[in-house]
XYZ file of C-alpha atoms in Angstrom:
617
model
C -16.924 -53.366 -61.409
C -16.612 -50.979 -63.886
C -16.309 -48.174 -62.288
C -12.890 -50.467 -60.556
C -11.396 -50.537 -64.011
C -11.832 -46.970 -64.969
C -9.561 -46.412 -61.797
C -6.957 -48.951 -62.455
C -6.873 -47.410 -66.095
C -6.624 -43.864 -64.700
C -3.760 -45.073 -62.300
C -1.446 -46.877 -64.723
C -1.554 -43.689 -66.697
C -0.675 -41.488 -64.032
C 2.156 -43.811 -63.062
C 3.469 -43.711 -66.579
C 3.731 -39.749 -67.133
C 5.578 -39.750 -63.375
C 8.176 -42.536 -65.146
C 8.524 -40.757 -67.832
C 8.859 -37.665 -65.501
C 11.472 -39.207 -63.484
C 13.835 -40.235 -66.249
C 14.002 -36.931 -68.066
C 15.179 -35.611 -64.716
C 18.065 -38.441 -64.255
C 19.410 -37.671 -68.012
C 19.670 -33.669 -66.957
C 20.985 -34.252 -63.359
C 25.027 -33.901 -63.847
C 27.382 -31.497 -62.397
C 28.063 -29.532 -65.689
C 26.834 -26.315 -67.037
C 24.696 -26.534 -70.133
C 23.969 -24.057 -72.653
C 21.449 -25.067 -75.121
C 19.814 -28.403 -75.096
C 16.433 -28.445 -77.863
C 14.519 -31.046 -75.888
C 11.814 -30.829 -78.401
C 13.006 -31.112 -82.026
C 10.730 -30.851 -84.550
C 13.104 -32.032 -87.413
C 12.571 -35.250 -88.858
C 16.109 -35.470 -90.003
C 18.989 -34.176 -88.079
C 22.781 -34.293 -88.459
C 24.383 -36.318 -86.605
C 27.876 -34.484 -86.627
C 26.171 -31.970 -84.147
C 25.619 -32.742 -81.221
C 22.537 -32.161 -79.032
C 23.565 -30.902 -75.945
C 26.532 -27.884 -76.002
C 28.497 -28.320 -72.900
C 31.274 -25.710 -71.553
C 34.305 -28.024 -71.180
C 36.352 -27.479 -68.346
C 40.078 -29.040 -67.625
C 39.930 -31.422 -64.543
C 41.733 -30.669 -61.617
C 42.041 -32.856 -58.665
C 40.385 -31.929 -55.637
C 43.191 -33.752 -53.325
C 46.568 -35.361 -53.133
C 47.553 -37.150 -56.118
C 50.911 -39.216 -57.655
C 49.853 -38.173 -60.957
C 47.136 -36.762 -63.190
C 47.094 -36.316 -67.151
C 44.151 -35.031 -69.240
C 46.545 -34.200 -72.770
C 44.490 -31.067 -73.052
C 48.014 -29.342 -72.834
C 49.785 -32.159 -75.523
C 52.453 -34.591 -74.118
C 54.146 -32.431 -71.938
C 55.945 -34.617 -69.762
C 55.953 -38.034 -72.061
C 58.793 -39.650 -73.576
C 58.139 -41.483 -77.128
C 60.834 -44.542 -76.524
C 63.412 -44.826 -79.191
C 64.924 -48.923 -78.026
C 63.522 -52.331 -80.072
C 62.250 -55.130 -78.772
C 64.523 -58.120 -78.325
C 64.515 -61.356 -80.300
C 62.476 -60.687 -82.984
C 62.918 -59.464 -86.566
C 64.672 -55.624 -86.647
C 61.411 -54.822 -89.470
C 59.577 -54.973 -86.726
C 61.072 -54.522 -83.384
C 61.492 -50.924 -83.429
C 59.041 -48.935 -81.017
C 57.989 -46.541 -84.028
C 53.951 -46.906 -83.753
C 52.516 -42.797 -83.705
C 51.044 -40.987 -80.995
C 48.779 -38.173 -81.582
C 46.523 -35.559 -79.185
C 43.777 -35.934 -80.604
C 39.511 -35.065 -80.060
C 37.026 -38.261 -80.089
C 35.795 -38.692 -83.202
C 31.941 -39.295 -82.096
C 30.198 -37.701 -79.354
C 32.832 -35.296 -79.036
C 33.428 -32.576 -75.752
C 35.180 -29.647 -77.410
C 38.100 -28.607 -76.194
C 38.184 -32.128 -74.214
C 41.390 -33.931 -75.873
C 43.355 -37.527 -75.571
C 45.789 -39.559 -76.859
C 44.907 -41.617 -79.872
C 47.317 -44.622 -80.684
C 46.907 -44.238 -84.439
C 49.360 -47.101 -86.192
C 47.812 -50.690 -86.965
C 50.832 -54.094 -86.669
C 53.012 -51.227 -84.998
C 54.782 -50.883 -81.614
C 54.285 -48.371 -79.486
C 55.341 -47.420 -76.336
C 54.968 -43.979 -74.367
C 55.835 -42.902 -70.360
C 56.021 -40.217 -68.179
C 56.988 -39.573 -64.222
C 54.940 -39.295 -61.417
C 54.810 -36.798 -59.664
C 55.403 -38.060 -57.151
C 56.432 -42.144 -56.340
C 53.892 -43.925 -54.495
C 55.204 -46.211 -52.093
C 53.546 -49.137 -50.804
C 52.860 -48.654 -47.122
C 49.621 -47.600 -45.515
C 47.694 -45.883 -47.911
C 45.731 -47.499 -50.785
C 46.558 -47.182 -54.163
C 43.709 -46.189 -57.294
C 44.833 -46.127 -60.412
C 42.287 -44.731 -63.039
C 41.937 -43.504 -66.600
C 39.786 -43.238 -69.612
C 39.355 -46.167 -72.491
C 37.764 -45.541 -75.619
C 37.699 -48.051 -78.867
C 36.948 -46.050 -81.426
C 36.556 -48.724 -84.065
C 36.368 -51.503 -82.393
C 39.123 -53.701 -81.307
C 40.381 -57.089 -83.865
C 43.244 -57.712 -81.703
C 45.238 -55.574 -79.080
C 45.433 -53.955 -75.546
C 44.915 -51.035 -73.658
C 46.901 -51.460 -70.873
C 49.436 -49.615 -68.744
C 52.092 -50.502 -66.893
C 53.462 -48.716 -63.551
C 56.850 -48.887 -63.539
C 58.958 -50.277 -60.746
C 61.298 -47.451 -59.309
C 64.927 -47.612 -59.692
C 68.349 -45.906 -60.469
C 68.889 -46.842 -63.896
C 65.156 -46.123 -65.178
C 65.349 -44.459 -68.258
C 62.439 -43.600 -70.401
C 63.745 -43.289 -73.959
C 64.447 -46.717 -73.469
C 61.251 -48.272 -71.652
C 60.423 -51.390 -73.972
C 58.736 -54.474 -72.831
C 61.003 -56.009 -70.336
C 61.904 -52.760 -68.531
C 60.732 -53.713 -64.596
C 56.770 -53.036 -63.820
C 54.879 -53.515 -60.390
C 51.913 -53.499 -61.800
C 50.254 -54.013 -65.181
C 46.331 -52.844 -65.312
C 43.571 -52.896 -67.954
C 42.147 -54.089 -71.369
C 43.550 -56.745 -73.719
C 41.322 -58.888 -76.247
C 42.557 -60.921 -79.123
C 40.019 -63.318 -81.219
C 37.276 -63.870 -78.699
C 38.862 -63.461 -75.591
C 38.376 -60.814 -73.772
C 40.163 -59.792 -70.719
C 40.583 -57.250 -68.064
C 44.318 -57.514 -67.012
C 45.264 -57.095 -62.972
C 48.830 -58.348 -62.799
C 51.773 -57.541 -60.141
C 55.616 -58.465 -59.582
C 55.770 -59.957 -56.611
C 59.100 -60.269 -55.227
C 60.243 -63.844 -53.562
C 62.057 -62.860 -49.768
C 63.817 -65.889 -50.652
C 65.741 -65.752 -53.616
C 64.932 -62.324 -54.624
C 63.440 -62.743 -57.947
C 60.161 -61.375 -59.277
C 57.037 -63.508 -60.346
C 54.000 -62.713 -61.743
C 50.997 -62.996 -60.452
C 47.646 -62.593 -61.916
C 44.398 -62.034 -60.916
C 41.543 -64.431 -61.339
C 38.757 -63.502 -64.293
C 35.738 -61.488 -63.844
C 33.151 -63.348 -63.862
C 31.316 -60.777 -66.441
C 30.783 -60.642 -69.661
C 33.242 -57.882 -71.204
C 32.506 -58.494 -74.639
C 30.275 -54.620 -74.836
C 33.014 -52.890 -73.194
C 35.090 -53.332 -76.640
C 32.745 -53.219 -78.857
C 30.146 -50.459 -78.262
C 32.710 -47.539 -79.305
C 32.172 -45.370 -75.783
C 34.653 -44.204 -73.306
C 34.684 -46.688 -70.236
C 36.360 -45.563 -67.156
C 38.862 -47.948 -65.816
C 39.891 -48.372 -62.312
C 41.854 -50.655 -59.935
C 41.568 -50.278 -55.948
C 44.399 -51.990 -54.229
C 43.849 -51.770 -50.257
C 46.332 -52.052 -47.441
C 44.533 -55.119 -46.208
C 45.717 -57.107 -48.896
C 42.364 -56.716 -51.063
C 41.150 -55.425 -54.419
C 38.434 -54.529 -56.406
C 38.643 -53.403 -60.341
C 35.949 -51.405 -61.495
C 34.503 -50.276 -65.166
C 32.450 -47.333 -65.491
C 32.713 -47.088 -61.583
C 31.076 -50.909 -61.038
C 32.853 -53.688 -59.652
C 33.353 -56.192 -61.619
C 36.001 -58.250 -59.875
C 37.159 -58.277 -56.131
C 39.178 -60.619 -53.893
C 42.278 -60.845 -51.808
C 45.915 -60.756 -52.593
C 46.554 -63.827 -50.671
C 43.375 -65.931 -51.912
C 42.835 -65.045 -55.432
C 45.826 -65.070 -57.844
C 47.460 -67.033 -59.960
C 49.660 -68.730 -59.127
C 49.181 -68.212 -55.290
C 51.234 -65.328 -53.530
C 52.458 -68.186 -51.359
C 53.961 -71.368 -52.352
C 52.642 -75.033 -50.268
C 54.593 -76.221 -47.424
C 54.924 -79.462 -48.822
C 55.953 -80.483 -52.232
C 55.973 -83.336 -54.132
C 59.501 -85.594 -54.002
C 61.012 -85.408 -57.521
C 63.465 -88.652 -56.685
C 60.178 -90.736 -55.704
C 59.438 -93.069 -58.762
C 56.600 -95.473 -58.626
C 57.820 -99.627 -57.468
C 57.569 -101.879 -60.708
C 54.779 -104.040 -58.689
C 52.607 -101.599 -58.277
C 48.876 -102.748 -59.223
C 46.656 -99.464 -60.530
C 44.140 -101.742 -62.527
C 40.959 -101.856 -60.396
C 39.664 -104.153 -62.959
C 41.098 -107.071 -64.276
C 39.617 -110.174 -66.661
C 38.506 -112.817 -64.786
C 40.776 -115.503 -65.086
C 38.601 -118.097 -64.393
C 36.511 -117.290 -67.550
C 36.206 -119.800 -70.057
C 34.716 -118.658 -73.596
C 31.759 -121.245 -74.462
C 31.961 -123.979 -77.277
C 29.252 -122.532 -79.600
C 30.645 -119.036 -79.614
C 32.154 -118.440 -82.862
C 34.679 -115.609 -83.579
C 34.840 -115.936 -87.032
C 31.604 -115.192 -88.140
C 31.179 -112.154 -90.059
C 28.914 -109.237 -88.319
C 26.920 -108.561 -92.386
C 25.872 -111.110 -94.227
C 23.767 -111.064 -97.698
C 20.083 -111.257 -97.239
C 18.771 -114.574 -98.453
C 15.384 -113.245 -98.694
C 16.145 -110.124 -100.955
C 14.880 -109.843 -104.256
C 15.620 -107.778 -107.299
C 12.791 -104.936 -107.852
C 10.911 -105.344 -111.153
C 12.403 -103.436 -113.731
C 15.686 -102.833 -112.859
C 18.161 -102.017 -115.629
C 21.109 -104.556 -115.196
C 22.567 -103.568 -118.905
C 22.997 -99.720 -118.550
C 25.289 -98.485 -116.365
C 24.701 -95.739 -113.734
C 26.816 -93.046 -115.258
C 27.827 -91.975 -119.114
C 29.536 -89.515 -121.317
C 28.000 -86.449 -120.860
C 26.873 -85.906 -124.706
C 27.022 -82.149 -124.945
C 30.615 -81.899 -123.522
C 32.592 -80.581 -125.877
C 36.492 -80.807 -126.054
C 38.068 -77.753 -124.892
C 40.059 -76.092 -128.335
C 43.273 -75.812 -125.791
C 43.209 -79.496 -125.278
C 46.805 -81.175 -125.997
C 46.142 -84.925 -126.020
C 50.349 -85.273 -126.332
C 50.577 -83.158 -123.277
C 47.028 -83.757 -121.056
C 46.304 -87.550 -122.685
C 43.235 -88.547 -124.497
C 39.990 -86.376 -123.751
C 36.961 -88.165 -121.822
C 33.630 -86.511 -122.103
C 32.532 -85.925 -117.874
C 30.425 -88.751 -116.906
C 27.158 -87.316 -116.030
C 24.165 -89.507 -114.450
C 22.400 -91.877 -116.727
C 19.285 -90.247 -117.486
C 17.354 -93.963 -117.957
C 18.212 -94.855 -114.400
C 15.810 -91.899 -112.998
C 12.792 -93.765 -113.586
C 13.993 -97.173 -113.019
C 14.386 -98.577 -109.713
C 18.108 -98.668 -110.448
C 20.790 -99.721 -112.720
C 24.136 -101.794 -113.236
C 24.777 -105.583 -111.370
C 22.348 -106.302 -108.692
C 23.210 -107.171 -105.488
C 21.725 -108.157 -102.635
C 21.321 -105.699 -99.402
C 23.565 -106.871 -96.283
C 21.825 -107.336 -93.267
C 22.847 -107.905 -89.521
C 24.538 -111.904 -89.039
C 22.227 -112.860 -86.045
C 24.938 -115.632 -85.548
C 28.127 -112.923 -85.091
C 29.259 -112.018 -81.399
C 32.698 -110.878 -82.212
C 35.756 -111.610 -80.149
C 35.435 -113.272 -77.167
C 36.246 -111.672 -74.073
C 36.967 -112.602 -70.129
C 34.299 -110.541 -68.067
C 35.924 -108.122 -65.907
C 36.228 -108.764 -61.976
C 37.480 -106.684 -58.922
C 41.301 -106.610 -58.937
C 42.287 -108.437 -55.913
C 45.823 -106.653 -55.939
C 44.658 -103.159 -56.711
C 46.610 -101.008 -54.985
C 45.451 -97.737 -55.797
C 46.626 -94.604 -58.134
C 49.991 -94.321 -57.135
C 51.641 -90.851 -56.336
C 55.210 -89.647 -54.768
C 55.638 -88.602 -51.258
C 55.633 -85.488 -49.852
C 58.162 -83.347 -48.638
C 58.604 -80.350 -47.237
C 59.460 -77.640 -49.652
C 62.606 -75.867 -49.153
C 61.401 -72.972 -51.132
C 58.499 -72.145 -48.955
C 57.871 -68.891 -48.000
C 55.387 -66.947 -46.413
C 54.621 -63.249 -47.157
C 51.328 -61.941 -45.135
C 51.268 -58.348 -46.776
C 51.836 -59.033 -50.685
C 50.645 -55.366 -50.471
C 54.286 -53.953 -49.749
C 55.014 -54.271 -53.443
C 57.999 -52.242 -55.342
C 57.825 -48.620 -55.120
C 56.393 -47.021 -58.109
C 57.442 -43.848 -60.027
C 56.553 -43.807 -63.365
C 53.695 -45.176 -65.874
C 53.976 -46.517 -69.355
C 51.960 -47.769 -72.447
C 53.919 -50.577 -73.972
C 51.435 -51.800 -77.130
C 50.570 -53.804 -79.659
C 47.735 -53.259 -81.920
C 46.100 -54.456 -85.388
C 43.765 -51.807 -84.461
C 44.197 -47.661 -84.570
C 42.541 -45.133 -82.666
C 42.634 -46.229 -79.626
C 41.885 -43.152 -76.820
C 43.177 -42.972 -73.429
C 42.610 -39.768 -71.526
C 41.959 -38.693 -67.685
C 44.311 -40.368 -65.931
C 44.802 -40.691 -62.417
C 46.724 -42.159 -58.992
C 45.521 -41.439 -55.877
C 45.188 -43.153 -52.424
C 41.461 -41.088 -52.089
C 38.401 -42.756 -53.581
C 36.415 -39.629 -53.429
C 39.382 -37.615 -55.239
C 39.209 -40.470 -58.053
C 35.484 -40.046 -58.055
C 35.665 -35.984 -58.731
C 37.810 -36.038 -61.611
C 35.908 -38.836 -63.165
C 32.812 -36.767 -63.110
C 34.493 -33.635 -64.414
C 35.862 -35.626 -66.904
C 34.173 -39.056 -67.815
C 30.798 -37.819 -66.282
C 30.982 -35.280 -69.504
C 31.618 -37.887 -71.714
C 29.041 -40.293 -70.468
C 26.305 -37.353 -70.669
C 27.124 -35.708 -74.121
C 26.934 -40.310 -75.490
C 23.611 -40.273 -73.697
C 22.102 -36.938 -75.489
C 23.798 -38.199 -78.852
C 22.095 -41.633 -78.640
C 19.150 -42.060 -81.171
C 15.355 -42.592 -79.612
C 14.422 -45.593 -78.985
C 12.135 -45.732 -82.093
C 15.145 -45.443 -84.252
C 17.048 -48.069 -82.615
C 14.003 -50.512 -82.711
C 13.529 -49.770 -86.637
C 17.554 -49.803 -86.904
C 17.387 -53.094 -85.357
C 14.659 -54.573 -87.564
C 17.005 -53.952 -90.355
C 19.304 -56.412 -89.657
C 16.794 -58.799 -88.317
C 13.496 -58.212 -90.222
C 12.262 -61.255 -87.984
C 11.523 -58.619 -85.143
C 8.970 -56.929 -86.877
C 6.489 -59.545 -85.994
C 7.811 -59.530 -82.204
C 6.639 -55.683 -82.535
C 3.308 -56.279 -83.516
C 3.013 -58.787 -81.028
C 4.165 -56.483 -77.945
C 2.143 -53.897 -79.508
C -1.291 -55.594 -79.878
C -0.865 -56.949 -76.524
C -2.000 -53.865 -74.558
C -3.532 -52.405 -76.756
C -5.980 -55.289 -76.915
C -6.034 -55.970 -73.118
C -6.986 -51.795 -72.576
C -9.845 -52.210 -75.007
C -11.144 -55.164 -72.653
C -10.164 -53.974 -69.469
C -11.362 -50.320 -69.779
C -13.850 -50.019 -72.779
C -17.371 -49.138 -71.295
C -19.226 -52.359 -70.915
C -22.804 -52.657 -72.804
C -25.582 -53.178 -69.710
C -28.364 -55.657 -70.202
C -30.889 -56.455 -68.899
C -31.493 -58.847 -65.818
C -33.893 -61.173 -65.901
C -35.265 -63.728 -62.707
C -35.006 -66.581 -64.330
C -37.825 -69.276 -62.237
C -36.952 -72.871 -62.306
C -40.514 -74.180 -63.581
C -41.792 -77.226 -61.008
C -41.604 -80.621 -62.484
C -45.137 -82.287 -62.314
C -45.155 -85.536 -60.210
C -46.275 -88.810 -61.341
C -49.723 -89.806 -60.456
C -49.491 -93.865 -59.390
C -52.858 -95.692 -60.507
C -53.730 -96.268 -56.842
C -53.989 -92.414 -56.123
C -55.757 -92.653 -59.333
C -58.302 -94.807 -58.474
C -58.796 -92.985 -54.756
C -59.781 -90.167 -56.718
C -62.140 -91.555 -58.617
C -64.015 -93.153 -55.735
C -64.085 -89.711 -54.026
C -65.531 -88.569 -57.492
C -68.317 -91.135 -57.444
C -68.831 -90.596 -53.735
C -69.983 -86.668 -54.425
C -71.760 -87.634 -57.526
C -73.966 -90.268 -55.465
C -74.305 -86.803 -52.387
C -75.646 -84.993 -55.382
C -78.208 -87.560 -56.594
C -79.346 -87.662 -53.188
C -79.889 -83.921 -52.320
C -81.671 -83.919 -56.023
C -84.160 -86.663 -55.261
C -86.725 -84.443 -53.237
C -87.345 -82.224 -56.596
C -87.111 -85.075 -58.754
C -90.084 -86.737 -57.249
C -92.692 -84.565 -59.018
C -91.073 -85.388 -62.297
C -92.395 -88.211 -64.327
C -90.802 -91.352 -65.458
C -89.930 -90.502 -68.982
C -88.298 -87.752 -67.738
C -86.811 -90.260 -64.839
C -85.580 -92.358 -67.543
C -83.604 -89.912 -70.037
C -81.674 -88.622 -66.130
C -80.653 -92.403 -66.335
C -79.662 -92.339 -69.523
C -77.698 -88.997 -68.652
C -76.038 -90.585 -65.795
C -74.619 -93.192 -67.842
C -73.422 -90.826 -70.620
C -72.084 -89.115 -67.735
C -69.837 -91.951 -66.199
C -68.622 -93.061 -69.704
C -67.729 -89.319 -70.520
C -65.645 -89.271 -66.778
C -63.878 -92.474 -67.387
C -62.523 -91.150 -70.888
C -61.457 -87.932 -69.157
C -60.232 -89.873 -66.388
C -57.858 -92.437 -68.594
C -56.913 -88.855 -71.057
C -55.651 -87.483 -67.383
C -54.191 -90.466 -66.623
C -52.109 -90.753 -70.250
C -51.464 -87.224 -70.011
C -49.833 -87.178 -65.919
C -47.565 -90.222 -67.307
C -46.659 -88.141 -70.528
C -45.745 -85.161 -68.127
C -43.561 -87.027 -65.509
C -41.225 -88.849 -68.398
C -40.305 -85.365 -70.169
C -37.682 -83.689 -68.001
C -36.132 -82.353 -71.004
C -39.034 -79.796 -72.237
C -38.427 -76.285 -72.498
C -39.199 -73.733 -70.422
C -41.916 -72.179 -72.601
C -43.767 -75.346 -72.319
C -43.464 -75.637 -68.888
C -44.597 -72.400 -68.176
C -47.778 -72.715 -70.112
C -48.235 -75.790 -67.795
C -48.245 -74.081 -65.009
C -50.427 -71.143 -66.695
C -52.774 -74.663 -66.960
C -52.520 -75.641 -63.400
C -52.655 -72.170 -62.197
C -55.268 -72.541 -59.501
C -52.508 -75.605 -58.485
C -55.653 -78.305 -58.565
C -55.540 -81.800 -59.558
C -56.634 -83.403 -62.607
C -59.626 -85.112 -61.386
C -60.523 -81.932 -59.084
C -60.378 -80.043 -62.016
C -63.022 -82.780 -64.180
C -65.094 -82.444 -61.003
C -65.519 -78.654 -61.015
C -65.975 -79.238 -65.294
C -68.570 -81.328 -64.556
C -70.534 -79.880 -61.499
C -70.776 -76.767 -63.944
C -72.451 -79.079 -66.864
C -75.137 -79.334 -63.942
């Protein structure tokens, strides 16, 4: 058994250096080129500003066709800051003039790799450019993808962008918050809520006009996407099939159709609710009514009061009825800016009566309230099943004459341009790497040329996980104790498990046989048989005792007799002591065992007086 546990032992080792193994080769397995990473530091303190691992930042380029890519390492080529105000709202705040800068992360930073920072706080901002290309809505499926980093956090804002519905009269310089969008994409929290926006302008074949329509919620939690301060990767997936999936950090994290799972739905209901239907003045929707056959009983009386004093009450000994519960507090002094002509007379604060703390009370006494066992309040007819109930009532339905049915929502407004249109009580916000593309592998490449780098320089930056235990513990000093715990656990189960056990000795431990009972009729067969071989003796000894003389004849008598009184005392001692040895089950084993050292030769009693006694002769 031992030599089992040294195994296991030896096995949960070796399974924990191949672990550890195995995750140092995950955290260096990325497609970038590294040129000095210390994997052994010897420092106890190190700076923090410098980071760990020295990568060799390289612009992404996309590996296939795209609409339109932007990494700001070249500045904002291309964008247009707009220069319009917002409508209906005050001109001190409606102009667009929140700042835009190219700018590096400020943590975990990729030299060279740059983004741009929205740096105003209760500003507006707003920022475009053209694609290169428009993307129109027909066969191939459309990913839209970029780069999200809070840098402190987010109180109250978005991070959103808008593609921007194609037409003649787009101008950038004036792109403000009603200018036409197909689709609006990404992060907006404010308070507690947190939300990943998927919304599109869908256009009714009807009447023409645009609604929108928004995606149902993830069913995650968001809440450490804002809050942890690292670049997330953003990215929406809308399909020809009518389906889509949104993504952060390249894992779903909502999907569902076009037709299925917005709000409100794509398609209106064929039928409708008639707006001149009003409900008939007779109609019954009580499915309970008071019997009317109820009559309220003579003794019930409404008038009786629910408390009433309690007659049996009486006033604790020593209570103070002459001082009252509070007084002048007699240290208050009157404040030297007291006006009586303009505040009134001063009053000393009334403070609790100091007499009343060791009395059971003080001022009038009056007796407790208790319940009235007489009260039973208003009277009121039971309730019965409305004979007349009719039901909840509810208009008609007709069918709608706006009904409509589109089967591709897909086919949405051609897009060919993209804009961030924001609001933020927060600065330093960082977008960077973005991306439209109808190719989920060409989306993929430039995220790891560009995220990927990101994600890996975090990871190399992130304290051990001793310091983020013992950071931890700081705020919550209640964890120490869960340490200990988690730490004396195996420690104390490997000292059981595979500490060499101490060998002792085995012993054959012999249940001793419990001596029977001997009856007094077995008794008294044995005692026959005894005088039987004492008379066989006398007999064989009366040839030789012939030649003796009587005086001699006489003492053998006189032996005999001493004899037979000598065998019936050891006979009744046997007897006492057989009885004594069947009643004590409950001896221990040392006595037994010198029992059986007695009874060794495994005779009986009396057998055992007989051989005594044929040696006396």
């Amino acid at each position: 058994m031992h030599f089992q546990w040294d195994w296991l032992c030896l096995g949960v080792l070796l399974i924990s250096s191949v672990t550890a193994e195995t995750e140092n080769e995950e955290n260096l397995d990325a497609d970038v080129e590294v040129e000095d990473f210390d994997m052994q530091s010897q420092e106890t303190e190190v700076d923090r500003d410098k980071p760990s691992i020295e990568v060799v930042y390289q612009t992404p380029k996309p590996t296939g066709e795209v609409y339109f890519t932007e990494t700001f390492d070249g500045g904002l080529s291309g964008w247009v800051l707009s220069k319009t105000k917002k409508e209906d709202i005050d001109d001190n705040i409606a102009k667009y003039d929140g700042r835009w800068e190219v700018e590096e992360l400020k943590e975990n930073t990729v030299p060279g790799d740059r983004g741009l920072v929205l740096k105003s706080v209760a500003k507006h901002h707003a920022i475009s450019a053209m694609l290169t290309k428009p993307f129109i809505f027909d066969d191939k499926p459309l990913i839209v993808q970029y780069e999200v980093n809070f840098q402190k956090g987010i109180d109250c804002g978005g991070a959103y962008i808008k593609l921007l519905s194609s037409s003649d009269d787009l101008n950038l310089e004036y792109f403000f918050d009603r200018t036409p969008y197909t689709i609006m994409f990404g992060p907006d929290k404010c308070g507690e809520d947190y939300k990943l926006h998927f919304i599109f302008r869908h256009k009714n074949p009807k009447t023409g006009e645009y609604d929108e329509k928004h995606a149902e919620r993830p069913d995650v939690d968001l809440k450490k996407f804002y809050l942890d301060k690292k670049t997330h990767l953003y990215t929406l997936v809308l399909k020809p099939d009518d389906t889509f999936e949104m993504l952060i950090d390249q894992t779903v994290v909502s999907k569902g159709s076009l037709l299925e799972n917005m709000v409100p739905p794509v398609n209106p209901s064929k039928e409708i609710e008639d707006p001149s239907d009003k409900k008939p003045d007779d109609w019954d929707e009580r499915p309970k009514i008071p019997d009317p056959n109820a009559v309220k009983p003579d003794d019930w009386d409404e008038d009786e009061p629910s408390k009433i004093e309690d007659p049996d009450a009486v006033k604790p000994e020593g209570w103070l009825d002459d001082e009252p519960e509070y007084v002048p507090d007699p240290n208050a002094k009157k404040p030297k800016d007291w006006d009586e002509e303009m505040d009134g007379e001063w009053e000393a604060p009334q403070i609790p009566n100091p007499k009343c703390e060791t009395a059971p009370g003080c001022g009038e006494w009056v007796r407790p309230m208790k319940n009235n066992p007489r009260y039973k309040g208003k009277w009121r007819a039971p309730m019965i099943d409305n004979p007349n109930y009719q039901g909840i009532w509810s208009p008609r339905k007709i069918p709608n004459p706006d009904y409509f049915e589109d089967l591709h929502p897909f086919k949405m407004t051609t897009v060919s341009a993209i804009g961030l249109e924001l609001w933020s009580m927060t600065s330093d916000i960082y977008f960077d790497n973005f991306i439209i593309c109808s190719e989920k592998e060409v989306a993929d490449h430039w995220a790891a040329d560009g995220w990927g780098l990101k994600k890996l320089v975090a990871s190399a930056n992130e304290p051990g996980m001793f310091s983020q235990l013992v950071t931890a513990a700081e705020d919550h000093p209640w964890l120490w104790v869960l340490y200990i715990l988690t730490l004396a656990l195996p420690v104390g189960l490997g000292v059981l498990f595979c500490w060499p056990a101490k060998k002792t000795d085995e012993y054959d431990f012999k249940k001793p046989d419990v001596s029977k009972q001997i009856r007094k009729g077995e008794l008294k067969q044995e005692r026959e048989e005894f005088e039987d071989d004492e008379i066989d003796e006398e007999k064989e000894n009366e040839d030789t005792a012939e030649d003796e003389d009587e005086g001699e004849g006489g003492e053998d008598l006189d032996d005999d007799e001493e004899e037979n009184e000598v065998a019936d005392e050891e006979e009744n001692e046997v007897a006492d002591a057989t009885q004594e040895e069947g009643g004590m089950s409950n001896k221990s084993d040392s006595e037994d065992e010198k029992k059986e050292a007695d009874e060794g030769t495994g005779d009986h009693p009396l057998r055992s007086v007989r051989k005594r006694r044929v040696r006396k002769d």
